[in-house]
């Protein structure tokens, strides 16, 4: 993270001055897959035009945007993705990408533009393809290998549910062979709070979550390819009954949906469309954001950022084992390149 970004975060924290330093932008809800536990597959009715997207970026940059994570649907499926990434890079905005990995070979020329590429992987081929469709695994792995070989910083993301809770060991072995790390988080009913969704059929109960993440913790202790910090692993020990945590939502983070609606957090219910920056202007929409935590965090990276935002660094200290179990074999792994 740049020194200027860290300084902006410190100012926002010390002076209680909200700034949209890190923006999550869902370019489109169009996706080239229809994953069985996801509820973002098809475009929204009024997705922003390219000129509206550029106006949104310019306004957010004036307010303090320094970093952006491009998401979807599938961000690389947006027909103007080249121009969008080019616009951001010309302004020295740090760009990260969340993707299923399949379109990376087609968009090979964009790979050097991303500070980090996060690729979803559910498990070995039979598990991944069962949730995402035929050949999704081999295409995702091909995209990951390509990005890695081009020098990109690549991370794998795994959502643990009923479909893959017993595949943690196998996935980490795959990650080791790819010389990549994995960050884990639990499945929810929906990507959005208070909404029912296809994830309900995949969500684990509390005991199952604890068992799956005990295995993840054991791999982390063994030095294997787990990217979770201890703060998220600590947090998930009580999931789905989350414990209170600090929240940076709306203070330094926000989410922009494809139609231009702003949300202080990407996980909140999407029925409220009252902060649309196309209609209100960027500054007014940002000023109308609510800024309160919900204690229902499930995204591992966000959980860890929130504990850091609150200065609760003790949460990052290693945990003792939750239960007795065989320790995985320690593997040598180059997690970052």
Coordinates of N, CA and C in Angstrom, one line a residue, residues 36-217:
X36 N -23.8 -22.1 -9.0 CA -25.1 -22.5 -8.3 C -25.3 -21.8 -7.0
X37 N -24.3 -21.3 -6.3 CA -24.5 -20.6 -5.0 C -24.4 -19.1 -5.1
X38 N -24.4 -18.6 -6.3 CA -24.2 -17.1 -6.5 C -25.5 -16.5 -7.0
X39 N -25.8 -15.2 -6.6 CA -27.0 -14.5 -7.1 C -26.6 -13.3 -7.9
X40 N -25.5 -13.3 -8.6 CA -25.1 -12.2 -9.5 C -24.7 -12.8 -10.9
X41 N -25.7 -13.0 -11.7 CA -25.5 -13.7 -13.0 C -25.8 -12.9 -14.2
X42 N -26.8 -12.0 -14.1 CA -27.3 -11.3 -15.2 C -27.2 -9.8 -15.0
X43 N -27.1 -9.0 -16.1 CA -26.9 -7.6 -16.0 C -28.1 -6.9 -15.3
X44 N -27.9 -5.8 -14.6 CA -29.0 -5.0 -14.1 C -29.6 -4.2 -15.2
X45 N -30.9 -3.7 -15.0 CA -31.6 -3.1 -16.1 C -30.9 -1.8 -16.6
X46 N -30.3 -1.0 -15.7 CA -29.8 0.3 -16.0 C -28.3 0.5 -15.7
X47 N -27.5 -0.5 -16.2 CA -26.1 -0.4 -15.9 C -25.5 0.9 -16.6
X48 N -24.5 1.5 -15.9 CA -24.0 2.8 -16.3 C -23.3 2.7 -17.7
X49 N -23.4 3.8 -18.4 CA -22.7 3.9 -19.7 C -21.2 4.2 -19.4
X50 N -20.4 4.1 -20.4 CA -18.9 4.4 -20.2 C -18.7 5.8 -19.7
X51 N -19.4 6.8 -20.2 CA -19.2 8.1 -19.8 C -19.7 8.3 -18.4
X52 N -20.7 7.6 -18.0 CA -21.2 7.7 -16.6 C -20.2 7.1 -15.6
X53 N -19.6 6.0 -16.1 CA -18.5 5.3 -15.3 C -17.3 6.3 -15.1
X54 N -16.9 6.9 -16.2 CA -15.8 7.8 -16.1 C -16.1 9.0 -15.2
X55 N -17.3 9.5 -15.3 CA -17.7 10.6 -14.4 C -17.7 10.2 -12.9
X56 N -18.1 9.0 -12.7 CA -18.1 8.4 -11.3 C -16.7 8.3 -10.8
X57 N -15.8 7.8 -11.6 CA -14.4 7.7 -11.2 C -13.8 9.0 -10.9
X58 N -14.0 10.0 -11.8 CA -13.5 11.3 -11.6 C -13.9 11.9 -10.3
X59 N -15.2 11.8 -10.0 CA -15.8 12.3 -8.8 C -15.2 11.7 -7.5
X60 N -15.1 10.3 -7.6 CA -14.6 9.6 -6.5 C -13.1 9.9 -6.2
X61 N -12.4 10.1 -7.3 CA -11.0 10.5 -7.2 C -10.8 11.8 -6.5
X62 N -11.7 12.8 -6.9 CA -11.6 14.1 -6.2 C -11.9 14.0 -4.7
X63 N -12.7 13.0 -4.3 CA -13.1 12.8 -2.9 C -12.0 12.0 -2.2
X64 N -11.1 11.4 -2.9 CA -10.0 10.7 -2.2 C -9.7 9.2 -2.6
X65 N -10.4 8.7 -3.7 CA -10.2 7.4 -4.1 C -8.7 7.2 -4.5
X66 N -8.1 6.1 -4.0 CA -6.8 5.7 -4.3 C -6.7 4.3 -4.9
X67 N -7.6 3.5 -4.5 CA -7.6 2.1 -4.9 C -9.0 1.7 -5.4
X68 N -9.0 0.7 -6.3 CA -10.3 0.2 -6.7 C -10.2 -1.3 -7.0
X69 N -11.2 -2.1 -6.6 CA -11.3 -3.5 -6.9 C -12.4 -3.7 -7.9
X70 N -12.1 -4.2 -9.0 CA -13.1 -4.5 -10.0 C -13.8 -5.8 -9.8
X71 N -15.1 -5.9 -9.8 CA -15.8 -7.1 -9.5 C -17.0 -7.2 -10.5
X72 N -17.8 -8.2 -10.2 CA -19.0 -8.5 -11.1 C -20.1 -9.0 -10.3
X73 N -20.9 -10.0 -10.9 CA -20.7 -10.7 -12.1 C -19.2 -11.0 -12.4
X74 N -18.9 -10.9 -13.6 CA -17.5 -11.1 -14.1 C -17.0 -9.8 -14.7
X75 N -16.1 -9.2 -14.0 CA -15.6 -7.9 -14.5 C -15.0 -7.9 -15.9
X76 N -14.3 -9.0 -16.2 CA -13.7 -9.1 -17.5 C -14.7 -9.3 -18.7
X77 N -16.0 -9.6 -18.3 CA -17.0 -9.8 -19.3 C -17.6 -8.4 -19.8
X78 N -17.3 -7.3 -19.1 CA -17.8 -6.0 -19.5 C -17.1 -5.6 -20.8
X79 N -18.0 -5.2 -21.7 CA -17.5 -5.0 -23.1 C -16.5 -3.8 -23.2
X80 N -16.5 -2.9 -22.2 CA -15.6 -1.8 -22.2 C -14.5 -1.9 -21.2
X81 N -14.2 -3.1 -20.8 CA -13.2 -3.3 -19.7 C -11.8 -2.7 -20.0
X82 N -11.4 -2.8 -21.3 CA -10.1 -2.2 -21.7 C -10.0 -0.7 -21.4
X83 N -11.1 0.0 -21.8 CA -11.1 1.4 -21.6 C -11.2 1.8 -20.1
X84 N -12.0 1.0 -19.4 CA -12.1 1.3 -18.0 C -10.8 1.1 -17.2
X85 N -10.1 0.1 -17.5 CA -8.8 -0.2 -16.8 C -7.8 0.9 -17.3
X86 N -7.8 1.2 -18.6 CA -6.9 2.3 -19.1 C -7.2 3.6 -18.4
X87 N -8.4 4.0 -18.2 CA -8.8 5.3 -17.6 C -8.2 5.3 -16.2
X88 N -8.4 4.2 -15.4 CA -7.9 4.2 -14.0 C -6.4 4.2 -14.0
X89 N -5.7 3.5 -14.8 CA -4.2 3.4 -14.8 C -3.6 4.7 -15.1
X90 N -4.2 5.5 -16.1 CA -3.7 6.8 -16.4 C -3.7 7.7 -15.2
X91 N -4.6 7.5 -14.3 CA -4.7 8.3 -13.1 C -4.0 7.7 -11.9
X92 N -3.2 6.7 -12.1 CA -2.4 6.1 -11.1 C -3.2 5.5 -10.0
X93 N -4.5 5.1 -10.3 CA -5.3 4.4 -9.3 C -4.9 3.0 -9.2
X94 N -4.7 2.4 -8.0 CA -4.3 1.0 -7.9 C -5.5 0.2 -8.2
X95 N -5.4 -0.8 -9.1 CA -6.5 -1.6 -9.6 C -6.3 -3.0 -9.2
X96 N -7.3 -3.6 -8.6 CA -7.3 -5.0 -8.3 C -8.5 -5.7 -9.0
X97 N -8.4 -7.0 -9.2 CA -9.4 -7.7 -9.9 C -9.9 -8.9 -9.2
X98 N -11.3 -9.0 -9.1 CA -11.9 -10.3 -8.7 C -12.5 -11.0 -9.9
X99 N -12.1 -12.2 -10.1 CA -12.5 -12.9 -11.3 C -12.6 -14.4 -11.2
X100 N -13.4 -15.0 -12.1 CA -13.4 -16.5 -12.1 C -12.2 -17.0 -12.9
X101 N -11.4 -16.2 -13.5 CA -10.2 -16.6 -14.1 C -10.3 -17.0 -15.6
X102 N -11.5 -17.3 -16.0 CA -11.7 -17.9 -17.4 C -11.3 -17.0 -18.5
X103 N -11.5 -15.7 -18.4 CA -11.3 -14.8 -19.5 C -9.9 -14.1 -19.4
X104 N -9.1 -14.5 -18.5 CA -7.7 -13.9 -18.4 C -6.9 -14.2 -19.7
X105 N -6.9 -15.4 -20.3 CA -6.2 -15.5 -21.5 C -6.6 -14.6 -22.6
X106 N -7.9 -14.4 -22.7 CA -8.5 -13.5 -23.7 C -8.1 -12.0 -23.4
X107 N -7.9 -11.7 -22.1 CA -7.6 -10.3 -21.7 C -6.1 -10.3 -21.2
X108 N -5.3 -11.1 -21.8 CA -3.9 -11.2 -21.4 C -3.2 -9.9 -21.3
X109 N -3.5 -9.0 -22.2 CA -2.8 -7.7 -22.3 C -3.1 -6.8 -21.1
X110 N -4.2 -7.1 -20.3 CA -4.6 -6.3 -19.2 C -3.9 -6.8 -17.9
X111 N -3.4 -8.0 -17.9 CA -2.9 -8.6 -16.6 C -1.9 -7.7 -15.9
X112 N -0.9 -7.1 -16.6 CA 0.0 -6.2 -15.9 C -0.6 -5.0 -15.3
X113 N -1.8 -4.7 -15.6 CA -2.4 -3.5 -15.1 C -3.0 -3.7 -13.7
X114 N -3.1 -4.9 -13.3 CA -3.7 -5.3 -12.0 C -2.7 -5.4 -10.9
X115 N -2.8 -4.7 -9.8 CA -1.9 -4.9 -8.7 C -2.1 -6.2 -8.0
X116 N -3.3 -6.8 -8.1 CA -3.6 -8.1 -7.5 C -4.7 -8.7 -8.3
X117 N -4.7 -10.0 -8.6 CA -5.8 -10.7 -9.2 C -6.2 -11.8 -8.3
X118 N -7.5 -11.8 -7.9 CA -8.1 -12.8 -7.0 C -9.0 -13.7 -7.8
X119 N -8.7 -15.0 -7.8 CA -9.4 -16.0 -8.6 C -10.2 -16.9 -7.7
X120 N -11.4 -17.1 -8.0 CA -12.3 -18.1 -7.2 C -12.0 -19.5 -7.6
X121 N -11.7 -20.3 -6.6 CA -11.5 -21.8 -6.8 C -12.2 -22.5 -5.7
X122 N -13.1 -23.4 -6.0 CA -13.9 -24.1 -5.0 C -13.2 -25.4 -4.5
X123 N -12.3 -26.0 -5.3 CA -11.7 -27.3 -4.9 C -11.2 -27.9 -6.1
X124 N -11.0 -29.2 -6.1 CA -10.5 -30.0 -7.3 C -11.6 -29.9 -8.4
X125 N -11.2 -30.4 -9.6 CA -12.1 -30.2 -10.8 C -13.5 -30.7 -10.6
X126 N -13.7 -31.9 -10.0 CA -15.1 -32.4 -9.8 C -15.9 -31.5 -8.9
X127 N -15.3 -30.9 -7.9 CA -16.0 -30.0 -7.0 C -16.3 -28.7 -7.6
X128 N -15.3 -28.1 -8.2 CA -15.4 -26.8 -8.8 C -16.4 -26.8 -10.0
X129 N -16.3 -27.8 -10.8 CA -17.1 -27.9 -12.0 C -18.6 -28.2 -11.7
X130 N -18.8 -28.9 -10.6 CA -20.2 -29.2 -10.1 C -20.9 -27.9 -9.8
X131 N -20.2 -27.0 -9.2 CA -20.9 -25.7 -8.9 C -20.9 -24.7 -10.0
X132 N -19.9 -24.8 -10.9 CA -19.7 -23.7 -11.9 C -19.9 -24.1 -13.3
X133 N -19.9 -25.4 -13.6 CA -20.1 -25.8 -15.0 C -18.9 -26.6 -15.6
X134 N -19.1 -27.3 -16.7 CA -18.0 -28.2 -17.2 C -16.8 -27.4 -17.6
X135 N -15.6 -27.9 -17.3 CA -14.3 -27.3 -17.7 C -14.0 -26.0 -17.0
X136 N -14.8 -25.6 -16.1 CA -14.6 -24.3 -15.4 C -13.3 -24.4 -14.6
X137 N -13.0 -25.5 -14.0 CA -11.7 -25.7 -13.2 C -10.5 -25.5 -14.1
X138 N -10.4 -26.3 -15.2 CA -9.2 -26.2 -16.0 C -9.0 -24.9 -16.6
X139 N -10.1 -24.2 -16.9 CA -10.0 -22.8 -17.5 C -9.5 -21.8 -16.4
X140 N -10.1 -22.0 -15.2 CA -9.7 -21.1 -14.1 C -8.2 -21.3 -13.8
X141 N -7.8 -22.5 -13.7 CA -6.3 -22.8 -13.4 C -5.4 -22.3 -14.5
X142 N -5.9 -22.4 -15.8 CA -5.1 -21.9 -16.9 C -4.9 -20.4 -16.7
X143 N -6.0 -19.7 -16.4 CA -5.9 -18.3 -16.2 C -5.0 -17.9 -15.0
X144 N -5.1 -18.7 -13.9 CA -4.2 -18.4 -12.8 C -2.7 -18.6 -13.2
X145 N -2.4 -19.7 -13.9 CA -1.1 -20.0 -14.3 C -0.5 -18.8 -15.2
X146 N -1.4 -18.4 -16.1 CA -1.0 -17.4 -17.1 C -0.6 -16.1 -16.3
X147 N -1.5 -15.7 -15.4 CA -1.3 -14.4 -14.7 C -0.1 -14.6 -13.8
X148 N 0.1 -15.7 -13.2 CA 1.3 -15.9 -12.3 C 2.6 -15.8 -13.2
X149 N 2.6 -16.5 -14.3 CA 3.8 -16.5 -15.1 C 4.1 -15.2 -15.7
X150 N 3.1 -14.3 -15.8 CA 3.4 -12.9 -16.3 C 3.8 -12.0 -15.2
X151 N 4.0 -12.6 -14.0 CA 4.5 -11.8 -12.9 C 3.4 -11.1 -12.0
X152 N 2.1 -11.4 -12.3 CA 1.1 -10.8 -11.5 C 1.0 -11.4 -10.1
X153 N 0.5 -10.6 -9.2 CA 0.3 -11.1 -7.8 C -1.1 -11.8 -7.8
X154 N -1.1 -13.1 -7.7 CA -2.3 -13.9 -7.8 C -2.7 -14.5 -6.4
X155 N -3.9 -14.4 -6.1 CA -4.5 -15.1 -4.9 C -5.7 -15.9 -5.3
X156 N -5.9 -17.1 -4.6 CA -7.1 -17.9 -4.8 C -8.1 -17.6 -3.7
X157 N -9.4 -17.5 -4.0 CA -10.4 -17.3 -3.0 C -11.3 -18.6 -3.0
X158 N -11.6 -19.1 -1.8 CA -12.5 -20.3 -1.7 C -13.6 -20.0 -0.7
X159 N -14.8 -20.1 -1.2 CA -16.0 -20.0 -0.3 C -16.3 -21.4 0.1
X160 N -16.3 -21.6 1.4 CA -16.5 -23.0 2.0 C -18.0 -23.2 2.3
X161 N -18.5 -24.2 1.7 CA -19.9 -24.6 1.9 C -20.1 -26.1 1.9
X162 N -21.3 -26.6 1.8 CA -21.6 -28.0 1.8 C -20.9 -28.7 0.6
X163 N -20.7 -28.0 -0.5 CA -20.2 -28.6 -1.7 C -18.7 -28.9 -1.6
X164 N -18.0 -28.3 -0.7 CA -16.5 -28.4 -0.7 C -15.9 -28.4 0.6
X165 N -16.7 -28.5 1.7 CA -16.1 -28.5 3.1 C -15.1 -29.6 3.3
X166 N -15.2 -30.7 2.6 CA -14.3 -31.8 2.8 C -13.2 -31.8 1.7
X167 N -13.0 -30.7 1.0 CA -12.0 -30.6 0.0 C -10.9 -29.6 0.3
X168 N -10.9 -29.1 1.6 CA -9.9 -28.2 2.0 C -8.4 -28.7 1.7
X169 N -8.2 -29.9 2.1 CA -6.8 -30.5 1.9 C -6.5 -30.5 0.4
X170 N -7.4 -31.0 -0.4 CA -7.2 -31.2 -1.8 C -6.9 -29.8 -2.5
X171 N -7.7 -28.8 -2.1 CA -7.5 -27.5 -2.7 C -6.2 -26.9 -2.3
X172 N -5.8 -27.1 -1.1 CA -4.5 -26.5 -0.7 C -3.3 -27.3 -1.4
X173 N -3.5 -28.5 -1.7 CA -2.5 -29.3 -2.5 C -2.4 -28.7 -3.9
X174 N -3.6 -28.4 -4.5 CA -3.6 -27.8 -5.8 C -2.9 -26.4 -5.7
X175 N -3.2 -25.6 -4.7 CA -2.6 -24.3 -4.5 C -1.1 -24.4 -4.4
X176 N -0.6 -25.4 -3.7 CA 0.8 -25.6 -3.5 C 1.5 -25.9 -4.9
X177 N 0.8 -26.7 -5.7 CA 1.3 -27.1 -7.0 C 1.4 -25.8 -7.9
X178 N 0.5 -24.9 -7.7 CA 0.5 -23.7 -8.5 C 1.3 -22.6 -7.9
X179 N 1.9 -22.8 -6.7 CA 2.7 -21.8 -6.0 C 1.9 -20.6 -5.7
X180 N 0.6 -20.8 -5.3 CA -0.3 -19.8 -4.9 C -0.9 -20.0 -3.5
X181 N -1.4 -19.0 -2.9 CA -2.1 -19.1 -1.6 C -3.6 -19.0 -1.8
X182 N -4.3 -19.4 -0.8 CA -5.8 -19.4 -0.8 C -6.3 -18.6 0.5
X183 N -7.3 -17.8 0.3 CA -8.0 -17.2 1.4 C -9.4 -17.8 1.4
X184 N -9.8 -18.2 2.6 CA -11.1 -18.9 2.8 C -12.1 -18.1 3.5
X185 N -13.4 -18.3 3.2 CA -14.5 -17.6 3.9 C -15.7 -18.5 3.7
X186 N -16.7 -18.3 4.7 CA -17.9 -19.2 4.7 C -18.9 -18.8 3.7
X187 N -19.7 -19.7 3.2 CA -20.8 -19.4 2.3 C -22.0 -18.9 3.1
X188 N -22.7 -18.0 2.5 CA -23.9 -17.4 3.1 C -25.1 -17.6 2.2
X189 N -26.3 -17.4 2.7 CA -27.6 -17.6 1.9 C -27.5 -16.7 0.6
X190 N -27.0 -15.5 0.7 CA -27.0 -14.6 -0.4 C -25.7 -13.8 -0.2
X191 N -25.2 -13.1 -1.3 CA -24.2 -12.2 -1.2 C -24.6 -11.0 -0.4
X192 N -25.9 -10.7 -0.3 CA -26.4 -9.5 0.3 C -27.2 -9.8 1.6
X193 N -27.0 -9.1 2.6 CA -27.7 -9.4 3.9 C -29.2 -9.2 3.8
X194 N -29.9 -10.1 4.5 CA -31.3 -10.0 4.6 C -32.0 -10.4 3.3
X195 N -31.3 -11.0 2.4 CA -31.9 -11.5 1.2 C -31.8 -13.0 1.1
X196 N -32.8 -13.7 0.6 CA -32.7 -15.1 0.4 C -32.0 -15.3 -1.0
X197 N -31.2 -16.4 -1.1 CA -30.5 -16.7 -2.3 C -30.1 -18.1 -2.4
X198 N -29.5 -18.4 -3.5 CA -29.2 -19.8 -3.8 C -28.1 -20.4 -2.8
X199 N -27.4 -19.5 -2.1 CA -26.4 -20.0 -1.2 C -27.0 -20.7 0.0
X200 N -28.3 -20.6 0.2 CA -28.9 -21.2 1.4 C -28.7 -22.8 1.4
X201 N -28.7 -23.3 0.2 CA -28.5 -24.8 0.1 C -27.1 -25.2 0.3
X202 N -26.2 -24.3 0.4 CA -24.7 -24.6 0.5 C -24.2 -24.2 1.9
X203 N -24.9 -23.4 2.6 CA -24.4 -22.8 3.9 C -24.3 -23.9 4.9
X204 N -23.2 -23.9 5.6 CA -22.9 -24.8 6.7 C -23.5 -24.3 8.0
X205 N -23.8 -25.2 8.9 CA -24.2 -24.8 10.2 C -23.0 -24.5 11.0
X206 N -23.2 -23.9 12.2 CA -22.1 -23.5 13.0 C -21.0 -24.5 13.3
X207 N -21.5 -25.7 13.6 CA -20.5 -26.8 13.9 C -19.7 -27.2 12.7
X208 N -20.4 -27.2 11.5 CA -19.7 -27.6 10.3 C -18.7 -26.5 9.9
X209 N -19.0 -25.2 10.1 CA -18.1 -24.1 9.9 C -16.9 -24.3 10.7
X210 N -17.1 -24.5 12.0 CA -16.0 -24.6 12.9 C -15.1 -25.8 12.5
X211 N -15.7 -26.9 12.1 CA -14.8 -28.1 11.7 C -14.0 -27.8 10.5
X212 N -14.7 -27.1 9.5 CA -13.9 -26.8 8.2 C -12.8 -25.8 8.5
X213 N -13.1 -24.8 9.3 CA -12.1 -23.8 9.5 C -11.0 -24.2 10.5
X214 N -11.3 -25.2 11.4 CA -10.3 -25.8 12.2 C -9.2 -26.5 11.3
X215 N -9.7 -27.1 10.2 CA -8.8 -27.7 9.2 C -7.9 -26.6 8.5
X216 N -8.6 -25.5 8.2 CA -7.9 -24.4 7.6 C -6.8 -23.8 8.5
X217 N -7.2 -23.7 9.8 CA -6.2 -23.2 10.8 C -5.0 -24.2 11.0

